[in-house]
Amino acid sequence: MSVAVLIALTAPATAEEAARDVATERMLRERDARIQQLEARLERLESRLGAIEGSGVLAVSPPGQRAASSSDRLGPPPERSITDDAARPGGLDVDLAAAERALERTLSNEGSLLLPTGKADVTPFVTYEYGDRSLVRDIVSLGGDAVVDTIRVRRDEITSGVTARLGLPYDAQIEATVPVVVAREDARRSLPITVQNDRLVGDDTGFGLGNVRVGVAKTLLRENGFLPDVIGRVTYSTASGTTSDNGVNLSSNSPEIGGSLTLLKRQDPLAFSLSAGYRHAFENDDVKPGSSIDLSAGAFLATSPSTALSLALSTSFQSEAEFDGTQLPGTKSRQAVASFGVSSVLHRNVLVNFNVGVGLTDDSPDFSATLSLPVRFGVW
């Protein structure tokens, strides 16, 4: 009797354990099959990577050996160079860590990004501009009729100099530019009623120091989500330059102060910038140049670790100048320039930037080209 009762009591437990055993065995079989599938996929991937390694394109760790991550390193990674490029004829020995910052250095050169604290950029530059403008020289009376005497000026201008920038604590930066200007003007006047339609007025070349500019900039807001970087900048242009030489105008003889805000939004490998500024000129010798509003928008693309492209549109609206408090008609101007640039890392601390611009209005230079060579180094 007791044996029958014991069998009756233990039978359900034995059946339940048997069901659990069957389920566990099925799960183990499914796990083993999944492991086999993953191992097969891993073997195929190792085979493909081994073929790439054999071609010399990519170095692959041996099977079963995990590549060391950044957290496994005991110190900073050693500096590396693009030795393959250096080995080729005409190749350059470029530090990879610097090459990866080509886009950032381009943005710094354009003023859309500030330098890190203790870093400095010294940038020699040269700019060529060509413009062809017709200006009203006078209104004369000939035979009782009023005739507009216009002057056509063809101007070639080369501006060279150095721009220096230094990164300061608290996301700030100081900057200064010292330019030298060489300009050649071919001025001709046109009187339609005369037999000789174009008469030479002047073909002269002027040379002198341009106005020195200084400024300070600060990052007011860091990019966060949809919010962009915001940089505020204040600049002051002195009247230290040569006003004219051989009758050729070179620099304004009025000091000028300006302020601007620049927005920068990153969407790697793209970056977009938008800038708006205002410049106010002070009166000097009873002459006060017009104030101006400046707007610009640009897009930057990192096409490779060491190369970046840029496309920008800049406009400037200048009000009429004044003489002894009286506005001078015809001195108002509207300029618009479309520009395209390319930057490339030449060496670990050297970037080369080339930019061309095309004028879109009559008041703008017809053509411009700028070559600059920012050199970066640590100050502290």
Short mmCIF file of C-alpha atoms in Angstrom, two decimals:
data_model
loop_
_atom_site.label_atom_id
_atom_site.label_comp_id
_atom_site.label_asym_id
_atom_site.label_seq_id
_atom_site.Cartn_x
_atom_site.Cartn_y
_atom_site.Cartn_z
CA MET A 1 0.00 0.00 0.00
CA SER A 2 2.74 2.46 0.91
CA VAL A 3 4.65 1.72 -2.33
CA ALA A 4 1.58 2.50 -4.43
CA VAL A 5 1.08 5.78 -2.59
CA LEU A 6 4.72 6.73 -3.11
CA ILE A 7 4.53 6.01 -6.83
CA ALA A 8 1.36 8.06 -7.11
CA LEU A 9 2.96 11.01 -5.35
CA THR A 10 6.21 10.99 -7.34
CA ALA A 11 4.75 10.37 -10.77
CA PRO A 12 3.67 14.03 -11.50
CA ALA A 13 7.03 15.36 -10.38
CA THR A 14 8.84 12.91 -12.65
CA ALA A 15 6.67 13.89 -15.62
CA GLU A 16 7.25 17.61 -14.99
CA GLU A 17 11.01 17.10 -14.77
CA ALA A 18 10.96 15.12 -17.98
CA ALA A 19 9.16 17.98 -19.77
CA ARG A 20 11.73 20.47 -18.45
CA ASP A 21 14.53 18.23 -19.63
CA VAL A 22 13.04 18.05 -23.12
CA ALA A 23 12.68 21.86 -23.29
CA THR A 24 16.23 22.39 -22.01
CA GLU A 25 17.62 19.94 -24.56
CA ARG A 26 15.77 21.73 -27.36
CA MET A 27 17.15 25.12 -26.25
CA LEU A 28 20.67 23.69 -26.11
CA ARG A 29 20.34 22.33 -29.64
CA GLU A 30 19.10 25.72 -30.90
CA ARG A 31 22.01 27.44 -29.13
CA ASP A 32 24.54 25.07 -30.65
CA ALA A 33 23.07 25.63 -34.11
CA ARG A 34 23.23 29.40 -33.65
CA ILE A 35 26.85 29.18 -32.50
CA GLN A 36 27.71 27.13 -35.57
CA GLN A 37 26.08 29.75 -37.82
CA LEU A 38 28.03 32.55 -36.15
CA GLU A 39 31.29 30.62 -36.42
CA ALA A 40 30.64 30.04 -40.13
CA ARG A 41 29.97 33.75 -40.68
CA LEU A 42 33.13 34.63 -38.74
CA GLU A 43 35.20 32.29 -40.88
CA ARG A 44 33.82 33.85 -44.07
CA LEU A 45 34.60 37.36 -42.80
CA GLU A 46 38.12 36.35 -41.77
CA SER A 47 38.63 34.82 -45.19
CA ARG A 48 37.56 38.05 -46.93
CA LEU A 49 39.68 40.25 -44.65
CA GLY A 50 42.63 37.91 -45.15
CA ALA A 51 42.32 38.39 -48.90
CA ILE A 52 42.33 42.17 -48.45
CA GLU A 53 45.34 41.92 -46.17
CA GLY A 54 47.15 39.85 -48.75
CA SER A 55 46.61 42.61 -51.29
CA GLY A 56 48.40 45.09 -48.98
CA VAL A 57 45.34 47.35 -48.54
CA LEU A 58 44.44 46.56 -44.94
CA ALA A 59 46.24 44.99 -42.00
CA VAL A 60 44.11 42.41 -40.14
CA SER A 61 44.70 40.79 -36.76
CA PRO A 62 45.17 37.00 -36.79
CA PRO A 63 42.00 34.92 -36.19
CA GLY A 64 41.08 34.73 -32.54
CA GLN A 65 43.14 37.80 -31.62
CA ARG A 66 41.00 40.86 -30.80
CA ALA A 67 42.26 44.22 -32.03
CA ALA A 68 43.19 46.49 -29.17
CA SER A 69 40.69 49.28 -28.55
CA SER A 70 41.47 52.77 -27.38
CA SER A 71 40.61 51.75 -23.81
CA ASP A 72 43.26 48.99 -23.93
CA ARG A 73 46.09 51.42 -24.65
CA LEU A 74 48.27 52.48 -21.75
CA GLY A 75 49.12 55.83 -23.30
CA PRO A 76 48.38 58.14 -26.24
CA PRO A 77 48.69 56.61 -29.70
CA PRO A 78 52.02 57.20 -31.40
CA GLU A 79 52.18 59.75 -34.18
CA ARG A 80 51.85 58.18 -37.60
CA SER A 81 52.57 59.33 -41.12
CA ILE A 82 51.06 58.46 -44.45
CA THR A 83 54.15 56.56 -45.47
CA ASP A 84 52.51 55.13 -48.57
CA ASP A 85 51.95 58.64 -49.91
CA ALA A 86 55.49 59.64 -48.97
CA ALA A 87 56.91 56.63 -50.80
CA ARG A 88 55.18 57.59 -54.04
CA PRO A 89 56.81 60.19 -56.30
CA GLY A 90 55.59 63.61 -55.23
CA GLY A 91 54.03 62.19 -52.06
CA LEU A 92 53.86 64.17 -48.81
CA ASP A 93 54.68 63.01 -45.30
CA VAL A 94 51.53 64.06 -43.43
CA ASP A 95 50.72 63.38 -39.80
CA LEU A 96 47.37 61.62 -39.59
CA ALA A 97 46.27 63.37 -36.40
CA ALA A 98 46.78 66.75 -38.10
CA ALA A 99 45.27 65.59 -41.37
CA GLU A 100 42.04 64.64 -39.64
CA ARG A 101 41.70 68.26 -38.53
CA ALA A 102 41.83 69.69 -42.07
CA LEU A 103 38.17 70.72 -41.92
CA GLU A 104 38.56 72.32 -38.50
CA ARG A 105 41.66 74.22 -39.63
CA THR A 106 39.81 75.47 -42.71
CA LEU A 107 36.98 76.71 -40.49
CA SER A 108 39.53 78.45 -38.23
CA ASN A 109 41.14 80.12 -41.23
CA GLU A 110 37.73 81.41 -42.34
CA GLY A 111 36.92 82.71 -38.85
CA SER A 112 34.05 80.27 -38.27
CA LEU A 113 35.87 78.35 -35.52
CA LEU A 114 38.20 79.60 -32.78
CA LEU A 115 41.61 78.17 -31.94
CA PRO A 116 42.15 75.98 -28.88
CA THR A 117 43.71 77.65 -25.86
CA GLY A 118 47.44 78.14 -26.28
CA LYS A 119 47.45 77.48 -30.04
CA ALA A 120 48.46 80.10 -32.59
CA ASP A 121 48.05 80.43 -36.36
CA VAL A 122 50.36 82.66 -38.39
CA THR A 123 49.00 83.01 -41.93
CA PRO A 124 50.92 84.66 -44.74
CA PHE A 125 48.54 85.51 -47.59
CA VAL A 126 48.38 87.20 -50.98
CA THR A 127 45.19 88.36 -52.75
CA TYR A 128 44.76 89.55 -56.32
CA GLU A 129 41.69 91.56 -57.37
CA TYR A 130 40.61 92.92 -60.71
CA GLY A 131 37.78 95.38 -61.20
CA ASP A 132 36.38 97.43 -64.06
CA ARG A 133 33.97 100.20 -63.03
CA SER A 134 32.37 103.23 -64.61
CA LEU A 135 32.02 106.25 -62.32
CA VAL A 136 30.37 109.62 -62.79
CA ARG A 137 33.14 112.22 -62.91
CA ASP A 138 31.14 115.37 -63.59
CA ILE A 139 28.12 116.86 -65.34
CA VAL A 140 29.16 119.47 -67.89
CA SER A 141 27.25 121.79 -70.19
CA LEU A 142 28.16 121.60 -73.87
CA GLY A 143 26.11 123.56 -76.37
CA GLY A 144 23.43 124.18 -73.80
CA ASP A 145 23.00 120.44 -73.15
CA ALA A 146 23.94 118.70 -69.94
CA VAL A 147 26.42 115.88 -70.63
CA VAL A 148 27.49 113.29 -68.09
CA ASP A 149 31.27 112.94 -68.00
CA THR A 150 32.03 109.43 -66.86
CA ILE A 151 35.34 107.83 -65.99
CA ARG A 152 36.10 104.16 -66.48
CA VAL A 153 38.61 102.69 -64.06
CA ARG A 154 40.35 99.36 -64.55
CA ARG A 155 42.11 98.39 -61.34
CA ASP A 156 44.56 95.58 -60.55
CA GLU A 157 45.25 95.24 -56.84
CA ILE A 158 47.55 92.89 -54.94
CA THR A 159 47.24 92.75 -51.17
CA SER A 160 49.73 90.68 -49.21
CA GLY A 161 50.46 90.44 -45.54
CA VAL A 162 50.19 88.33 -42.40
CA THR A 163 47.26 87.42 -40.18
CA ALA A 164 47.96 86.13 -36.66
CA ARG A 165 45.48 84.41 -34.34
CA LEU A 166 45.98 83.22 -30.76
CA GLY A 167 43.61 81.02 -28.75
CA LEU A 168 42.90 82.28 -25.22
CA PRO A 169 41.22 80.73 -22.17
CA TYR A 170 37.46 80.95 -21.80
CA ASP A 171 36.90 80.12 -25.51
CA ALA A 172 38.33 83.44 -26.68
CA GLN A 173 40.75 84.48 -29.41
CA ILE A 174 42.70 87.58 -30.42
CA GLU A 175 43.60 88.31 -34.04
CA ALA A 176 45.46 90.91 -36.08
CA THR A 177 46.15 91.56 -39.78
CA VAL A 178 48.94 93.67 -41.28
CA PRO A 179 48.47 94.18 -45.06
CA VAL A 180 50.57 95.76 -47.82
CA VAL A 181 48.78 97.04 -50.94
CA VAL A 182 50.03 97.44 -54.51
CA ALA A 183 47.48 98.81 -57.00
CA ARG A 184 47.56 99.83 -60.64
CA GLU A 185 44.78 101.93 -62.14
CA ASP A 186 44.04 102.61 -65.80
CA ALA A 187 41.50 105.43 -65.80
CA ARG A 188 39.83 106.72 -68.99
CA ARG A 189 37.11 109.30 -69.44
CA SER A 190 34.41 109.17 -72.10
CA LEU A 191 32.73 112.19 -73.74
CA PRO A 192 30.26 110.88 -76.35
CA ILE A 193 30.15 114.10 -78.41
CA THR A 194 33.89 114.27 -78.96
CA VAL A 195 35.68 112.65 -81.87
CA GLN A 196 38.12 110.91 -79.55
CA ASN A 197 35.79 108.86 -77.44
CA ASP A 198 38.30 107.57 -74.89
CA ARG A 199 41.00 109.87 -73.60
CA LEU A 200 43.68 108.63 -71.21
CA VAL A 201 43.32 110.17 -67.75
CA GLY A 202 45.83 108.17 -65.74
CA ASP A 203 47.79 104.95 -65.74
CA ASP A 204 49.66 104.84 -62.45
CA THR A 205 50.78 102.39 -59.78
CA GLY A 206 50.59 102.97 -56.05
CA PHE A 207 52.25 101.13 -53.18
CA GLY A 208 51.85 101.40 -49.43
CA LEU A 209 50.93 99.88 -46.10
CA GLY A 210 47.27 98.98 -45.64
CA ASN A 211 45.19 99.64 -42.54
CA VAL A 212 46.14 97.39 -39.64
CA ARG A 213 43.17 95.47 -38.21
CA VAL A 214 42.87 93.97 -34.72
CA GLY A 215 40.05 92.03 -33.16
CA VAL A 216 38.84 89.76 -30.38
CA ALA A 217 36.39 86.87 -30.70
CA LYS A 218 34.63 84.58 -28.22
CA THR A 219 32.48 81.48 -28.47
CA LEU A 220 29.18 82.48 -26.91
CA LEU A 221 27.34 79.17 -27.34
CA ARG A 222 28.49 75.62 -27.98
CA GLU A 223 26.69 73.37 -30.45
CA ASN A 224 24.07 71.28 -28.66
CA GLY A 225 21.41 69.35 -30.55
CA PHE A 226 19.90 71.63 -33.16
CA LEU A 227 21.63 74.68 -31.66
CA PRO A 228 24.80 75.79 -33.51
CA ASP A 229 28.07 77.24 -32.29
CA VAL A 230 27.74 81.01 -31.88
CA ILE A 231 30.84 83.23 -32.13
CA GLY A 232 30.86 86.95 -31.37
CA ARG A 233 33.59 89.13 -32.84
CA VAL A 234 34.62 92.79 -32.48
CA THR A 235 37.19 94.29 -34.88
CA TYR A 236 38.88 97.66 -35.17
CA SER A 237 40.52 98.92 -38.36
CA THR A 238 43.07 101.67 -37.83
CA ALA A 239 43.76 104.53 -40.24
CA SER A 240 47.47 103.71 -40.23
CA GLY A 241 47.68 102.80 -43.91
CA THR A 242 48.83 104.86 -46.87
CA THR A 243 45.81 106.73 -48.19
CA SER A 244 47.08 107.18 -51.77
CA ASP A 245 50.26 106.97 -53.81
CA ASN A 246 50.79 108.45 -57.30
CA GLY A 247 47.12 109.42 -57.33
CA VAL A 248 46.00 105.83 -56.72
CA ASN A 249 43.75 105.25 -53.71
CA LEU A 250 45.09 102.52 -51.41
CA SER A 251 43.41 102.68 -47.99
CA SER A 252 40.69 104.57 -46.19
CA ASN A 253 41.90 107.38 -43.95
CA SER A 254 39.04 106.83 -41.50
CA PRO A 255 39.18 104.35 -38.59
CA GLU A 256 36.42 101.77 -38.47
CA ILE A 257 34.86 99.53 -35.82
CA GLY A 258 32.68 96.51 -36.45
CA GLY A 259 30.89 93.65 -34.76
CA SER A 260 29.59 90.34 -36.05
CA LEU A 261 27.91 87.09 -35.06
CA THR A 262 28.84 83.79 -36.72
CA LEU A 263 26.78 80.59 -36.51
CA LEU A 264 28.40 77.21 -37.22
CA LYS A 265 26.53 73.90 -37.54
CA ARG A 266 28.39 70.62 -38.02
CA GLN A 267 26.98 67.63 -39.90
CA ASP A 268 30.21 65.73 -40.54
CA PRO A 269 31.65 65.65 -43.09
CA LEU A 270 29.74 68.91 -43.76
CA ALA A 271 29.75 72.19 -41.90
CA PHE A 272 27.57 75.25 -42.50
CA SER A 273 28.24 78.81 -41.41
CA LEU A 274 26.20 82.00 -41.39
CA SER A 275 27.56 85.41 -40.45
CA ALA A 276 26.05 88.88 -40.04
CA GLY A 277 27.98 92.02 -39.14
CA TYR A 278 27.89 95.81 -39.01
CA ARG A 279 30.76 98.25 -39.59
CA HIS A 280 30.80 101.91 -38.61
CA ALA A 281 33.37 104.38 -39.99
CA PHE A 282 34.41 107.49 -38.09
CA GLU A 283 34.69 110.95 -39.61
CA ASN A 284 38.16 112.17 -40.52
CA ASP A 285 39.04 115.45 -42.26
CA ASP A 286 35.30 116.20 -42.70
CA VAL A 287 34.89 112.93 -44.66
CA LYS A 288 32.86 110.06 -43.23
CA PRO A 289 32.64 106.84 -45.27
CA GLY A 290 29.31 105.07 -45.25
CA SER A 291 28.49 102.38 -42.71
CA SER A 292 27.97 98.87 -44.02
CA ILE A 293 26.01 95.70 -43.26
CA ASP A 294 27.81 92.46 -44.14
CA LEU A 295 26.17 89.07 -44.64
CA SER A 296 27.75 85.77 -45.64
CA ALA A 297 26.84 82.09 -45.84
CA GLY A 298 29.18 79.19 -46.48
CA ALA A 299 29.29 75.40 -46.76
CA PHE A 300 32.40 73.31 -46.06
CA LEU A 301 32.96 69.69 -47.06
CA ALA A 302 35.75 67.36 -45.89
CA THR A 303 36.40 65.32 -49.03
CA SER A 304 39.23 63.36 -47.38
CA PRO A 305 41.04 63.43 -44.03
CA SER A 306 43.48 66.01 -45.37
CA THR A 307 41.38 68.03 -47.85
CA ALA A 308 38.34 70.28 -47.54
CA LEU A 309 36.27 72.29 -50.02
CA SER A 310 34.30 75.48 -49.39
CA LEU A 311 31.56 77.40 -51.16
CA ALA A 312 30.42 80.81 -49.93
CA LEU A 313 28.32 83.83 -50.82
CA SER A 314 29.08 87.20 -49.21
CA THR A 315 27.24 90.49 -49.58
CA SER A 316 27.84 94.02 -48.32
CA PHE A 317 25.48 97.00 -48.31
CA GLN A 318 27.22 100.35 -47.78
CA SER A 319 25.39 103.60 -47.16
CA GLU A 320 26.31 106.93 -48.75
CA ALA A 321 29.42 108.74 -47.60
CA GLU A 322 29.23 112.20 -46.06
CA PHE A 323 31.31 115.34 -46.48
CA ASP A 324 31.00 117.95 -43.76
CA GLY A 325 27.69 116.37 -42.72
CA THR A 326 26.25 116.32 -46.26
CA GLN A 327 25.56 113.03 -48.02
CA LEU A 328 27.38 112.48 -51.32
CA PRO A 329 25.07 111.07 -54.02
CA GLY A 330 26.38 108.08 -55.95
CA THR A 331 28.58 106.76 -53.14
CA LYS A 332 26.15 104.06 -52.03
CA SER A 333 27.27 100.55 -53.04
CA ARG A 334 26.05 96.95 -53.02
CA GLN A 335 28.60 94.19 -53.35
CA ALA A 336 28.08 90.44 -53.74
CA VAL A 337 30.80 87.84 -54.29
CA ALA A 338 30.51 84.08 -54.84
CA SER A 339 33.66 82.19 -53.87
CA PHE A 340 35.00 78.66 -54.04
CA GLY A 341 37.99 77.35 -52.10
CA VAL A 342 40.07 74.24 -51.49
CA SER A 343 42.33 73.52 -48.50
CA SER A 344 44.85 70.74 -48.03
CA VAL A 345 47.31 69.69 -45.34
CA LEU A 346 50.88 70.01 -46.58
CA HIS A 347 52.59 69.03 -43.35
CA ARG A 348 51.67 68.31 -39.77
CA ASN A 349 51.26 71.99 -38.91
CA VAL A 350 50.92 73.58 -42.36
CA LEU A 351 47.73 74.08 -44.34
CA VAL A 352 47.44 75.60 -47.81
CA ASN A 353 44.24 77.35 -48.84
CA PHE A 354 43.31 78.64 -52.30
CA ASN A 355 40.15 80.64 -52.89
CA VAL A 356 38.67 82.29 -55.98
CA GLY A 357 35.81 84.79 -56.06
CA VAL A 358 33.55 86.18 -58.77
CA GLY A 359 31.72 89.49 -58.41
CA LEU A 360 27.95 89.43 -58.90
CA THR A 361 27.22 93.17 -58.94
CA ASP A 362 28.68 96.23 -60.68
CA ASP A 363 30.16 97.48 -57.40
CA SER A 364 32.00 94.21 -56.74
CA PRO A 365 35.47 93.23 -57.94
CA ASP A 366 35.12 91.25 -61.16
CA PHE A 367 37.54 88.56 -60.03
CA SER A 368 39.68 87.74 -57.02
CA ALA A 369 42.07 84.98 -55.98
CA THR A 370 43.62 84.37 -52.55
CA LEU A 371 46.42 82.04 -51.53
CA SER A 372 47.13 81.60 -47.82
CA LEU A 373 49.40 79.33 -45.80
CA PRO A 374 48.28 78.97 -42.17
CA VAL A 375 51.04 77.62 -39.91
CA ARG A 376 49.97 76.35 -36.48
CA PHE A 377 52.10 75.96 -33.38
CA GLY A 378 51.71 75.83 -29.63
CA VAL A 379 52.48 78.90 -27.51
CA TRP A 380 51.91 77.28 -24.12
#
